[in-house]
Amino acid sequence: PAKSSSSSDKTGGGSKQITLGFSQVGSESGWRAANTQSVKEAAKAAGINLKFSDAQQKQENQISAIRSYIAQKVDVISFSPVVVTGWDTVLKEAKAAGIPVILTDRSVETSDPSLYVTLVGSDFEIEGERAAHMLEKVLAGHTGPVKIAQLEGTTGAAPAIERAKGFAKIMKASHPEWSIIASQTGDFTRAGGKQVMAAFLQAHSDIDVLFSHNDDMAIGAIQSIQAAGKTPGKDIKIVSVDGVHDGFVAMSKGQINGIVECNPLLGPQLMDAVKTVHAGKGSTLPRWIKTQETDYTADQAAAALPSRKY
Ligand code: GZL
């Protein structure tokens, strides 16, 4: 007779399948889509039962998703916090329920470090510094004042805060000739980047550089730059962050001059951390599992495109 088998039988009556409750920021950018795909694929490959929710970039939706995972008694909770503040209450509820929490992608500000085990994600401040160094490369040979417009990420989000901070640090230390003449959030979306860049161009006829906190806003801004009769990548140099496919395509056309990669493929590292935490070995994990990433200038774009994984 056929032997009825459940996952526990397969592992010889060993541990039951791990259930992970994951709250995703939303689907605001190409980066986010790649990140979601990585989490889903890695959960499947790891044999982890994934409960997934998309918060449409609203913190209250993430908080209610986490509460529902607590009610469902999942084994582990993970999320990418849309903004850095406002998490202590719900994270204390998870702790009281004995459910460990792993952050991915973005960090939180909290007074109680025990509220999460580890963060799997990039160092956004370093990304901001890398963007400033990328701009030095792009401006090589340029003398005189440089007027910069900055498209910021979502207000209050770790990548927006940290990328601005890292960029400003290098600017302050080494470039008195640079000035940020306009800076506003485009909420990490193409529509936001297009809208805000159009407003920047209305107000300023002398923008030399755009520093965009992600490729999607840069791609939106390119449309406004062209609508204003200017050539992106030439009249206005563009440095961006992420390295999504369409960012590389724009770079191969010379519309973006340099990209600081921010790796969205966090799924495998997250699932490894979930298994370690579930096995009660969370204390062996570093507080921050940093992702590896590099930088690309326009001349490297065409060659790199075929091997890009997202
Ligand atoms: C960065 C991530 C940011 C990306 C944006 O790790 O949080 O959010 O840079 C995305 O594209 O919207």
PDB file of C-alpha atoms and ligand atoms in Angstrom:
ATOM      1  CA  PRO A   1       0.000   0.000   0.000  1.00  0.00           C
ATOM      2  CA  ALA A   2       1.200   3.592  -0.725  1.00  0.00           C
ATOM      3  CA  LYS A   3       2.786   5.071   2.374  1.00  0.00           C
ATOM      4  CA  SER A   4       1.088   8.359   3.250  1.00  0.00           C
ATOM      5  CA  SER A   5       3.877  10.782   3.803  1.00  0.00           C
ATOM      6  CA  SER A   6       4.040  14.258   5.251  1.00  0.00           C
ATOM      7  CA  SER A   7       7.161  16.355   5.411  1.00  0.00           C
ATOM      8  CA  SER A   8       7.929  15.041   8.908  1.00  0.00           C
ATOM      9  CA  ASP A   9       7.861  11.427   7.672  1.00  0.00           C
ATOM     10  CA  LYS A  10      10.288  12.414   4.901  1.00  0.00           C
ATOM     11  CA  THR A  11      12.710  13.727   7.502  1.00  0.00           C
ATOM     12  CA  GLY A  12      12.252  10.491   9.456  1.00  0.00           C
ATOM     13  CA  GLY A  13       9.819  12.056  11.915  1.00  0.00           C
ATOM     14  CA  GLY A  14      12.258  14.972  12.348  1.00  0.00           C
ATOM     15  CA  SER A  15      11.447  18.690  12.604  1.00  0.00           C
ATOM     16  CA  LYS A  16       8.169  19.895  11.063  1.00  0.00           C
ATOM     17  CA  GLN A  17       8.233  22.409   8.180  1.00  0.00           C
ATOM     18  CA  ILE A  18       9.179  25.937   9.281  1.00  0.00           C
ATOM     19  CA  THR A  19       6.522  28.586   8.703  1.00  0.00           C
ATOM     20  CA  LEU A  20       7.851  32.090   7.973  1.00  0.00           C
ATOM     21  CA  GLY A  21       5.589  35.161   8.023  1.00  0.00           C
ATOM     22  CA  PHE A  22       7.034  37.863   5.720  1.00  0.00           C
ATOM     23  CA  SER A  23       5.793  41.462   5.398  1.00  0.00           C
ATOM     24  CA  GLN A  24       7.090  43.182   2.262  1.00  0.00           C
ATOM     25  CA  VAL A  25       7.204  47.005   1.851  1.00  0.00           C
ATOM     26  CA  GLY A  26       5.212  47.033  -1.376  1.00  0.00           C
ATOM     27  CA  SER A  27       5.900  46.810  -5.129  1.00  0.00           C
ATOM     28  CA  GLU A  28       7.201  50.360  -5.689  1.00  0.00           C
ATOM     29  CA  SER A  29      10.293  49.592  -7.747  1.00  0.00           C
ATOM     30  CA  GLY A  30      12.168  47.095  -9.883  1.00  0.00           C
ATOM     31  CA  TRP A  31      14.394  46.480  -6.879  1.00  0.00           C
ATOM     32  CA  ARG A  32      11.377  45.488  -4.765  1.00  0.00           C
ATOM     33  CA  ALA A  33      10.078  43.112  -7.452  1.00  0.00           C
ATOM     34  CA  ALA A  34      13.460  41.366  -7.612  1.00  0.00           C
ATOM     35  CA  ASN A  35      13.626  41.236  -3.816  1.00  0.00           C
ATOM     36  CA  THR A  36      10.157  39.670  -3.584  1.00  0.00           C
ATOM     37  CA  GLN A  37      11.049  37.082  -6.208  1.00  0.00           C
ATOM     38  CA  SER A  38      14.259  36.211  -4.354  1.00  0.00           C
ATOM     39  CA  VAL A  39      12.418  35.728  -1.044  1.00  0.00           C
ATOM     40  CA  LYS A  40       9.724  33.530  -2.609  1.00  0.00           C
ATOM     41  CA  GLU A  41      12.159  31.385  -4.620  1.00  0.00           C
ATOM     42  CA  ALA A  42      14.547  30.954  -1.706  1.00  0.00           C
ATOM     43  CA  ALA A  43      11.714  29.908   0.652  1.00  0.00           C
ATOM     44  CA  LYS A  44      10.613  27.262  -1.834  1.00  0.00           C
ATOM     45  CA  ALA A  45      14.166  26.004  -2.324  1.00  0.00           C
ATOM     46  CA  ALA A  46      14.640  25.848   1.457  1.00  0.00           C
ATOM     47  CA  GLY A  47      11.395  23.940   2.031  1.00  0.00           C
ATOM     48  CA  ILE A  48      10.107  26.803   4.177  1.00  0.00           C
ATOM     49  CA  ASN A  49       6.340  27.502   4.235  1.00  0.00           C
ATOM     50  CA  LEU A  50       6.110  31.227   3.339  1.00  0.00           C
ATOM     51  CA  LYS A  51       3.219  33.493   4.276  1.00  0.00           C
ATOM     52  CA  PHE A  52       3.735  36.700   2.250  1.00  0.00           C
ATOM     53  CA  SER A  53       2.010  40.106   2.371  1.00  0.00           C
ATOM     54  CA  ASP A  54       2.524  43.352   0.359  1.00  0.00           C
ATOM     55  CA  ALA A  55       1.925  46.511   2.454  1.00  0.00           C
ATOM     56  CA  GLN A  56       1.630  48.972  -0.461  1.00  0.00           C
ATOM     57  CA  GLN A  57       4.290  51.113   1.315  1.00  0.00           C
ATOM     58  CA  LYS A  58       2.007  51.672   4.359  1.00  0.00           C
ATOM     59  CA  GLN A  59       3.426  51.056   7.842  1.00  0.00           C
ATOM     60  CA  GLU A  60      -0.011  50.292   9.293  1.00  0.00           C
ATOM     61  CA  ASN A  61      -0.389  47.441   6.802  1.00  0.00           C
ATOM     62  CA  GLN A  62       2.958  45.987   7.868  1.00  0.00           C
ATOM     63  CA  ILE A  63       1.992  46.204  11.545  1.00  0.00           C
ATOM     64  CA  SER A  64      -1.315  44.413  10.928  1.00  0.00           C
ATOM     65  CA  ALA A  65       0.452  41.744   8.844  1.00  0.00           C
ATOM     66  CA  ILE A  66       2.908  41.115  11.688  1.00  0.00           C
ATOM     67  CA  ARG A  67      -0.009  40.911  14.131  1.00  0.00           C
ATOM     68  CA  SER A  68      -1.718  38.335  11.941  1.00  0.00           C
ATOM     69  CA  TYR A  69       1.474  36.261  11.793  1.00  0.00           C
ATOM     70  CA  ILE A  70       1.618  36.379  15.609  1.00  0.00           C
ATOM     71  CA  ALA A  71      -2.021  35.220  15.776  1.00  0.00           C
ATOM     72  CA  GLN A  72      -1.218  32.394  13.344  1.00  0.00           C
ATOM     73  CA  LYS A  73       1.705  31.381  15.577  1.00  0.00           C
ATOM     74  CA  VAL A  74       4.255  31.312  12.729  1.00  0.00           C
ATOM     75  CA  ASP A  75       7.718  30.052  13.651  1.00  0.00           C
ATOM     76  CA  VAL A  76       9.643  33.163  12.498  1.00  0.00           C
ATOM     77  CA  ILE A  77       8.641  36.652  11.335  1.00  0.00           C
ATOM     78  CA  SER A  78      10.656  38.683   8.840  1.00  0.00           C
ATOM     79  CA  PHE A  79       9.975  42.085   7.261  1.00  0.00           C
ATOM     80  CA  SER A  80      11.539  45.028   5.456  1.00  0.00           C
ATOM     81  CA  PRO A  81      10.415  48.044   7.537  1.00  0.00           C
ATOM     82  CA  VAL A  82       9.109  50.785   5.243  1.00  0.00           C
ATOM     83  CA  VAL A  83      10.347  53.446   7.697  1.00  0.00           C
ATOM     84  CA  VAL A  84      12.767  53.268  10.648  1.00  0.00           C
ATOM     85  CA  THR A  85      10.482  54.347  13.501  1.00  0.00           C
ATOM     86  CA  GLY A  86       7.243  53.070  15.101  1.00  0.00           C
ATOM     87  CA  TRP A  87       7.978  49.329  15.476  1.00  0.00           C
ATOM     88  CA  ASP A  88       8.660  48.809  19.197  1.00  0.00           C
ATOM     89  CA  THR A  89       5.048  48.017  20.166  1.00  0.00           C
ATOM     90  CA  VAL A  90       4.410  45.301  17.586  1.00  0.00           C
ATOM     91  CA  LEU A  91       7.922  43.868  17.966  1.00  0.00           C
ATOM     92  CA  LYS A  92       7.329  43.596  21.727  1.00  0.00           C
ATOM     93  CA  GLU A  93       4.122  41.656  20.942  1.00  0.00           C
ATOM     94  CA  ALA A  94       6.149  39.248  18.764  1.00  0.00           C
ATOM     95  CA  LYS A  95       8.722  38.870  21.552  1.00  0.00           C
ATOM     96  CA  ALA A  96       5.956  38.208  24.110  1.00  0.00           C
ATOM     97  CA  ALA A  97       4.595  35.519  21.774  1.00  0.00           C
ATOM     98  CA  GLY A  98       8.055  33.940  21.615  1.00  0.00           C
ATOM     99  CA  ILE A  99       8.354  34.503  17.835  1.00  0.00           C
ATOM    100  CA  PRO A 100      11.842  35.605  16.682  1.00  0.00           C
ATOM    101  CA  VAL A 101      12.068  38.464  14.171  1.00  0.00           C
ATOM    102  CA  ILE A 102      14.633  38.894  11.364  1.00  0.00           C
ATOM    103  CA  LEU A 103      14.865  42.224   9.503  1.00  0.00           C
ATOM    104  CA  THR A 104      15.683  42.249   5.789  1.00  0.00           C
ATOM    105  CA  ASP A 105      16.755  45.130   3.573  1.00  0.00           C
ATOM    106  CA  ARG A 106      15.887  48.123   5.784  1.00  0.00           C
ATOM    107  CA  SER A 107      16.643  48.683   9.475  1.00  0.00           C
ATOM    108  CA  VAL A 108      14.632  50.041  12.392  1.00  0.00           C
ATOM    109  CA  GLU A 109      15.441  52.427  15.214  1.00  0.00           C
ATOM    110  CA  THR A 110      14.675  50.686  18.503  1.00  0.00           C
ATOM    111  CA  SER A 111      15.558  51.147  22.148  1.00  0.00           C
ATOM    112  CA  ASP A 112      15.525  47.385  22.687  1.00  0.00           C
ATOM    113  CA  PRO A 113      18.030  45.440  20.529  1.00  0.00           C
ATOM    114  CA  SER A 114      16.470  42.149  21.653  1.00  0.00           C
ATOM    115  CA  LEU A 115      13.420  42.930  19.481  1.00  0.00           C
ATOM    116  CA  TYR A 116      15.094  41.431  16.403  1.00  0.00           C
ATOM    117  CA  VAL A 117      17.828  38.823  15.927  1.00  0.00           C
ATOM    118  CA  THR A 118      19.655  40.154  12.862  1.00  0.00           C
ATOM    119  CA  LEU A 119      19.372  42.382   9.757  1.00  0.00           C
ATOM    120  CA  VAL A 120      20.091  40.876   6.323  1.00  0.00           C
ATOM    121  CA  GLY A 121      20.765  43.875   4.103  1.00  0.00           C
ATOM    122  CA  SER A 122      23.064  46.496   2.563  1.00  0.00           C
ATOM    123  CA  ASP A 123      24.987  49.338   4.171  1.00  0.00           C
ATOM    124  CA  PHE A 124      23.103  52.315   2.769  1.00  0.00           C
ATOM    125  CA  GLU A 125      25.440  54.950   4.202  1.00  0.00           C
ATOM    126  CA  ILE A 126      28.344  53.344   2.354  1.00  0.00           C
ATOM    127  CA  GLU A 127      26.135  53.323  -0.762  1.00  0.00           C
ATOM    128  CA  GLY A 128      25.747  57.118  -0.365  1.00  0.00           C
ATOM    129  CA  GLU A 129      29.524  57.496  -0.060  1.00  0.00           C
ATOM    130  CA  ARG A 130      30.007  55.232  -3.106  1.00  0.00           C
ATOM    131  CA  ALA A 131      27.584  57.443  -5.053  1.00  0.00           C
ATOM    132  CA  ALA A 132      29.688  60.524  -4.240  1.00  0.00           C
ATOM    133  CA  HIS A 133      32.858  58.719  -5.346  1.00  0.00           C
ATOM    134  CA  MET A 134      31.022  57.605  -8.492  1.00  0.00           C
ATOM    135  CA  LEU A 135      30.161  61.257  -9.162  1.00  0.00           C
ATOM    136  CA  GLU A 136      33.848  62.199  -8.764  1.00  0.00           C
ATOM    137  CA  LYS A 137      34.607  59.655 -11.538  1.00  0.00           C
ATOM    138  CA  VAL A 138      31.765  60.915 -13.734  1.00  0.00           C
ATOM    139  CA  LEU A 139      32.891  64.549 -13.284  1.00  0.00           C
ATOM    140  CA  ALA A 140      36.585  63.776 -13.909  1.00  0.00           C
ATOM    141  CA  GLY A 141      38.179  66.867 -15.414  1.00  0.00           C
ATOM    142  CA  HIS A 142      35.230  69.122 -14.627  1.00  0.00           C
ATOM    143  CA  THR A 143      36.265  72.317 -12.829  1.00  0.00           C
ATOM    144  CA  GLY A 144      34.139  74.961 -11.132  1.00  0.00           C
ATOM    145  CA  PRO A 145      30.883  74.752  -9.161  1.00  0.00           C
ATOM    146  CA  VAL A 146      28.645  71.673  -9.489  1.00  0.00           C
ATOM    147  CA  LYS A 147      24.912  72.147  -8.864  1.00  0.00           C
ATOM    148  CA  ILE A 148      23.231  68.934  -7.720  1.00  0.00           C
ATOM    149  CA  ALA A 149      19.551  67.953  -7.558  1.00  0.00           C
ATOM    150  CA  GLN A 150      18.765  65.016  -5.245  1.00  0.00           C
ATOM    151  CA  LEU A 151      15.782  62.662  -5.589  1.00  0.00           C
ATOM    152  CA  GLU A 152      15.358  61.181  -2.125  1.00  0.00           C
ATOM    153  CA  GLY A 153      13.799  57.817  -1.347  1.00  0.00           C
ATOM    154  CA  THR A 154      10.724  57.344   0.842  1.00  0.00           C
ATOM    155  CA  THR A 155      10.711  59.893   3.687  1.00  0.00           C
ATOM    156  CA  GLY A 156      11.864  58.226   6.906  1.00  0.00           C
ATOM    157  CA  ALA A 157      13.125  55.062   5.211  1.00  0.00           C
ATOM    158  CA  ALA A 158      16.612  53.826   6.151  1.00  0.00           C
ATOM    159  CA  PRO A 159      17.945  53.865   2.544  1.00  0.00           C
ATOM    160  CA  ALA A 160      16.763  57.467   2.061  1.00  0.00           C
ATOM    161  CA  ILE A 161      18.216  58.709   5.347  1.00  0.00           C
ATOM    162  CA  GLU A 162      21.496  56.817   5.012  1.00  0.00           C
ATOM    163  CA  ARG A 163      22.189  57.402   1.298  1.00  0.00           C
ATOM    164  CA  ALA A 164      21.706  61.162   1.769  1.00  0.00           C
ATOM    165  CA  LYS A 165      23.980  61.046   4.832  1.00  0.00           C
ATOM    166  CA  GLY A 166      26.786  59.143   3.096  1.00  0.00           C
ATOM    167  CA  PHE A 167      26.701  61.379   0.025  1.00  0.00           C
ATOM    168  CA  ALA A 168      26.727  64.560   2.155  1.00  0.00           C
ATOM    169  CA  LYS A 169      29.656  63.220   4.219  1.00  0.00           C
ATOM    170  CA  ILE A 170      31.924  62.937   1.144  1.00  0.00           C
ATOM    171  CA  MET A 171      30.646  66.224  -0.263  1.00  0.00           C
ATOM    172  CA  LYS A 172      31.455  68.035   3.016  1.00  0.00           C
ATOM    173  CA  ALA A 173      34.860  66.374   3.363  1.00  0.00           C
ATOM    174  CA  SER A 174      36.133  66.820  -0.192  1.00  0.00           C
ATOM    175  CA  HIS A 175      33.941  68.980  -2.422  1.00  0.00           C
ATOM    176  CA  PRO A 176      33.275  72.582  -1.392  1.00  0.00           C
ATOM    177  CA  GLU A 177      32.558  73.205  -5.110  1.00  0.00           C
ATOM    178  CA  TRP A 178      29.482  70.881  -4.983  1.00  0.00           C
ATOM    179  CA  SER A 179      26.135  72.149  -3.739  1.00  0.00           C
ATOM    180  CA  ILE A 180      22.740  70.453  -3.468  1.00  0.00           C
ATOM    181  CA  ILE A 181      20.380  73.113  -4.833  1.00  0.00           C
ATOM    182  CA  ALA A 182      17.220  70.971  -4.716  1.00  0.00           C
ATOM    183  CA  SER A 183      16.306  67.854  -2.739  1.00  0.00           C
ATOM    184  CA  GLN A 184      12.923  66.149  -2.401  1.00  0.00           C
ATOM    185  CA  THR A 185      11.422  62.683  -2.050  1.00  0.00           C
ATOM    186  CA  GLY A 186      10.157  60.849  -5.119  1.00  0.00           C
ATOM    187  CA  ASP A 187       9.104  57.916  -2.891  1.00  0.00           C
ATOM    188  CA  PHE A 188      11.322  55.444  -4.827  1.00  0.00           C
ATOM    189  CA  THR A 189       8.826  55.346  -7.735  1.00  0.00           C
ATOM    190  CA  ARG A 190       9.145  56.233 -11.437  1.00  0.00           C
ATOM    191  CA  ALA A 191       6.088  58.502 -11.234  1.00  0.00           C
ATOM    192  CA  GLY A 192       7.573  60.273  -8.216  1.00  0.00           C
ATOM    193  CA  GLY A 193      10.920  60.771  -9.918  1.00  0.00           C
ATOM    194  CA  LYS A 194       9.302  62.142 -13.065  1.00  0.00           C
ATOM    195  CA  GLN A 195       7.041  64.544 -11.178  1.00  0.00           C
ATOM    196  CA  VAL A 196       9.687  65.906  -8.806  1.00  0.00           C
ATOM    197  CA  MET A 197      12.352  66.253 -11.525  1.00  0.00           C
ATOM    198  CA  ALA A 198       9.894  68.258 -13.632  1.00  0.00           C
ATOM    199  CA  ALA A 199       9.397  70.606 -10.663  1.00  0.00           C
ATOM    200  CA  PHE A 200      13.170  70.848 -10.143  1.00  0.00           C
ATOM    201  CA  LEU A 201      13.626  71.818 -13.814  1.00  0.00           C
ATOM    202  CA  GLN A 202      10.890  74.440 -13.566  1.00  0.00           C
ATOM    203  CA  ALA A 203      12.677  76.051 -10.627  1.00  0.00           C
ATOM    204  CA  HIS A 204      16.322  75.611 -11.712  1.00  0.00           C
ATOM    205  CA  SER A 205      17.838  76.099 -15.168  1.00  0.00           C
ATOM    206  CA  ASP A 206      21.364  75.313 -13.968  1.00  0.00           C
ATOM    207  CA  ILE A 207      21.237  71.728 -12.668  1.00  0.00           C
ATOM    208  CA  ASP A 208      24.496  69.916 -13.554  1.00  0.00           C
ATOM    209  CA  VAL A 209      23.903  66.615 -11.757  1.00  0.00           C
ATOM    210  CA  LEU A 210      21.052  64.427 -10.524  1.00  0.00           C
ATOM    211  CA  PHE A 211      21.777  62.079  -7.592  1.00  0.00           C
ATOM    212  CA  SER A 212      18.839  59.680  -7.423  1.00  0.00           C
ATOM    213  CA  HIS A 213      18.389  57.289  -4.467  1.00  0.00           C
ATOM    214  CA  ASN A 214      17.139  54.580  -6.851  1.00  0.00           C
ATOM    215  CA  ASP A 215      16.998  53.689 -10.566  1.00  0.00           C
ATOM    216  CA  ASP A 216      13.212  53.876 -10.796  1.00  0.00           C
ATOM    217  CA  MET A 217      13.153  57.562  -9.820  1.00  0.00           C
ATOM    218  CA  ALA A 218      16.094  58.210 -12.176  1.00  0.00           C
ATOM    219  CA  ILE A 219      14.181  56.576 -15.059  1.00  0.00           C
ATOM    220  CA  GLY A 220      11.184  58.797 -14.309  1.00  0.00           C
ATOM    221  CA  ALA A 221      13.463  61.853 -14.092  1.00  0.00           C
ATOM    222  CA  ILE A 222      14.991  61.038 -17.503  1.00  0.00           C
ATOM    223  CA  GLN A 223      11.555  61.517 -19.073  1.00  0.00           C
ATOM    224  CA  SER A 224      11.249  65.002 -17.506  1.00  0.00           C
ATOM    225  CA  ILE A 225      14.799  65.957 -18.488  1.00  0.00           C
ATOM    226  CA  GLN A 226      14.055  65.011 -22.095  1.00  0.00           C
ATOM    227  CA  ALA A 227      10.693  66.836 -21.985  1.00  0.00           C
ATOM    228  CA  ALA A 228      12.631  69.946 -20.932  1.00  0.00           C
ATOM    229  CA  GLY A 229      14.769  69.608 -24.079  1.00  0.00           C
ATOM    230  CA  LYS A 230      17.900  68.505 -22.205  1.00  0.00           C
ATOM    231  CA  THR A 231      20.012  65.381 -22.734  1.00  0.00           C
ATOM    232  CA  PRO A 232      20.227  63.062 -19.700  1.00  0.00           C
ATOM    233  CA  GLY A 233      23.772  61.827 -19.099  1.00  0.00           C
ATOM    234  CA  LYS A 234      25.203  64.853 -20.909  1.00  0.00           C
ATOM    235  CA  ASP A 235      23.499  68.173 -19.979  1.00  0.00           C
ATOM    236  CA  ILE A 236      22.600  66.630 -16.630  1.00  0.00           C
ATOM    237  CA  LYS A 237      24.853  63.841 -15.344  1.00  0.00           C
ATOM    238  CA  ILE A 238      22.992  61.123 -13.447  1.00  0.00           C
ATOM    239  CA  VAL A 239      24.265  58.906 -10.627  1.00  0.00           C
ATOM    240  CA  SER A 240      21.806  56.368  -9.235  1.00  0.00           C
ATOM    241  CA  VAL A 241      21.533  53.399  -6.835  1.00  0.00           C
ATOM    242  CA  ASP A 242      20.186  49.830  -7.239  1.00  0.00           C
ATOM    243  CA  GLY A 243      21.395  48.401 -10.581  1.00  0.00           C
ATOM    244  CA  VAL A 244      18.067  46.978 -11.775  1.00  0.00           C
ATOM    245  CA  HIS A 245      17.725  45.855 -15.395  1.00  0.00           C
ATOM    246  CA  ASP A 246      16.154  49.081 -16.679  1.00  0.00           C
ATOM    247  CA  GLY A 247      18.827  51.096 -14.887  1.00  0.00           C
ATOM    248  CA  PHE A 248      21.479  49.172 -16.837  1.00  0.00           C
ATOM    249  CA  VAL A 249      19.556  49.707 -20.077  1.00  0.00           C
ATOM    250  CA  ALA A 250      19.457  53.493 -19.448  1.00  0.00           C
ATOM    251  CA  MET A 251      23.166  53.386 -18.604  1.00  0.00           C
ATOM    252  CA  SER A 252      23.973  51.481 -21.820  1.00  0.00           C
ATOM    253  CA  LYS A 253      22.241  54.362 -23.654  1.00  0.00           C
ATOM    254  CA  GLY A 254      24.408  56.875 -21.778  1.00  0.00           C
ATOM    255  CA  GLN A 255      21.382  58.370 -20.006  1.00  0.00           C
ATOM    256  CA  ILE A 256      22.687  57.308 -16.569  1.00  0.00           C
ATOM    257  CA  ASN A 257      26.425  57.808 -16.023  1.00  0.00           C
ATOM    258  CA  GLY A 258      27.007  55.513 -13.052  1.00  0.00           C
ATOM    259  CA  ILE A 259      25.118  53.134 -10.764  1.00  0.00           C
ATOM    260  CA  VAL A 260      25.895  52.046  -7.200  1.00  0.00           C
ATOM    261  CA  GLU A 261      24.548  48.506  -6.929  1.00  0.00           C
ATOM    262  CA  CYS A 262      22.195  47.589  -4.088  1.00  0.00           C
ATOM    263  CA  ASN A 263      21.681  43.839  -4.167  1.00  0.00           C
ATOM    264  CA  PRO A 264      18.003  42.752  -3.793  1.00  0.00           C
ATOM    265  CA  LEU A 265      18.748  39.004  -3.902  1.00  0.00           C
ATOM    266  CA  LEU A 266      18.556  38.573  -0.124  1.00  0.00           C
ATOM    267  CA  GLY A 267      16.367  35.448  -0.160  1.00  0.00           C
ATOM    268  CA  PRO A 268      19.004  32.724   0.303  1.00  0.00           C
ATOM    269  CA  GLN A 269      20.772  34.548   3.163  1.00  0.00           C
ATOM    270  CA  LEU A 270      17.388  35.208   4.803  1.00  0.00           C
ATOM    271  CA  MET A 271      16.364  31.543   4.655  1.00  0.00           C
ATOM    272  CA  ASP A 272      19.708  30.425   6.105  1.00  0.00           C
ATOM    273  CA  ALA A 273      19.170  32.870   8.972  1.00  0.00           C
ATOM    274  CA  VAL A 274      15.580  31.624   9.468  1.00  0.00           C
ATOM    275  CA  LYS A 275      16.789  28.019   9.798  1.00  0.00           C
ATOM    276  CA  THR A 276      19.575  29.023  12.217  1.00  0.00           C
ATOM    277  CA  VAL A 277      17.157  31.028  14.369  1.00  0.00           C
ATOM    278  CA  HIS A 278      14.554  28.245  14.291  1.00  0.00           C
ATOM    279  CA  ALA A 279      17.194  25.794  15.456  1.00  0.00           C
ATOM    280  CA  GLY A 280      17.752  28.022  18.478  1.00  0.00           C
ATOM    281  CA  LYS A 281      21.165  29.174  17.268  1.00  0.00           C
ATOM    282  CA  GLY A 282      20.211  32.803  16.557  1.00  0.00           C
ATOM    283  CA  SER A 283      22.890  34.010  18.967  1.00  0.00           C
ATOM    284  CA  THR A 284      25.560  32.669  16.596  1.00  0.00           C
ATOM    285  CA  LEU A 285      24.444  35.095  13.859  1.00  0.00           C
ATOM    286  CA  PRO A 286      26.094  38.499  13.361  1.00  0.00           C
ATOM    287  CA  ARG A 287      23.860  41.427  14.229  1.00  0.00           C
ATOM    288  CA  TRP A 288      24.056  42.536  10.564  1.00  0.00           C
ATOM    289  CA  ILE A 289      24.503  40.131   7.648  1.00  0.00           C
ATOM    290  CA  LYS A 290      25.735  42.546   4.979  1.00  0.00           C
ATOM    291  CA  THR A 291      25.124  41.941   1.281  1.00  0.00           C
ATOM    292  CA  GLN A 292      27.932  42.055  -1.268  1.00  0.00           C
ATOM    293  CA  GLU A 293      27.567  44.612  -4.080  1.00  0.00           C
ATOM    294  CA  THR A 294      29.674  46.649  -6.505  1.00  0.00           C
ATOM    295  CA  ASP A 295      29.539  49.752  -8.752  1.00  0.00           C
ATOM    296  CA  TYR A 296      29.182  50.195 -12.505  1.00  0.00           C
ATOM    297  CA  THR A 297      29.979  53.074 -14.871  1.00  0.00           C
ATOM    298  CA  ALA A 298      28.243  53.530 -18.241  1.00  0.00           C
ATOM    299  CA  ASP A 299      31.127  51.994 -20.222  1.00  0.00           C
ATOM    300  CA  GLN A 300      30.656  48.719 -18.308  1.00  0.00           C
ATOM    301  CA  ALA A 301      26.863  48.563 -18.728  1.00  0.00           C
ATOM    302  CA  ALA A 302      26.530  46.817 -22.098  1.00  0.00           C
ATOM    303  CA  ALA A 303      29.002  44.070 -21.174  1.00  0.00           C
ATOM    304  CA  ALA A 304      27.404  43.519 -17.759  1.00  0.00           C
ATOM    305  CA  LEU A 305      23.772  43.473 -18.960  1.00  0.00           C
ATOM    306  CA  PRO A 306      23.592  39.837 -20.191  1.00  0.00           C
ATOM    307  CA  SER A 307      24.784  38.427 -16.861  1.00  0.00           C
ATOM    308  CA  ARG A 308      22.615  40.609 -14.624  1.00  0.00           C
ATOM    309  CA  LYS A 309      20.378  38.445 -12.426  1.00  0.00           C
ATOM    310  CA  TYR A 310      17.687  41.112 -11.884  1.00  0.00           C
TER     311      TYR A 310
HETATM  312  C1  GZL B   1      17.150  49.334  -0.696  1.00  0.00           C
HETATM  313  C2  GZL B   1      15.641  49.267  -0.813  1.00  0.00           C
HETATM  314  C3  GZL B   1      15.151  50.406  -1.632  1.00  0.00           C
HETATM  315  C4  GZL B   1      15.662  50.375  -3.065  1.00  0.00           C
HETATM  316  C5  GZL B   1      14.490  50.947  -3.772  1.00  0.00           C
HETATM  317  O1  GZL B   1      17.618  48.213  -0.042  1.00  0.00           O
HETATM  318  O2  GZL B   1      15.039  49.344   0.464  1.00  0.00           O
HETATM  319  O3  GZL B   1      13.725  50.316  -1.694  1.00  0.00           O
HETATM  320  O4  GZL B   1      16.844  51.103  -3.253  1.00  0.00           O
HETATM  321  C6  GZL B   1      13.362  50.213  -3.072  1.00  0.00           C
HETATM  322  O5  GZL B   1      14.470  50.714  -5.151  1.00  0.00           O
HETATM  323  O6  GZL B   1      12.141  50.791  -3.345  1.00  0.00           O
END
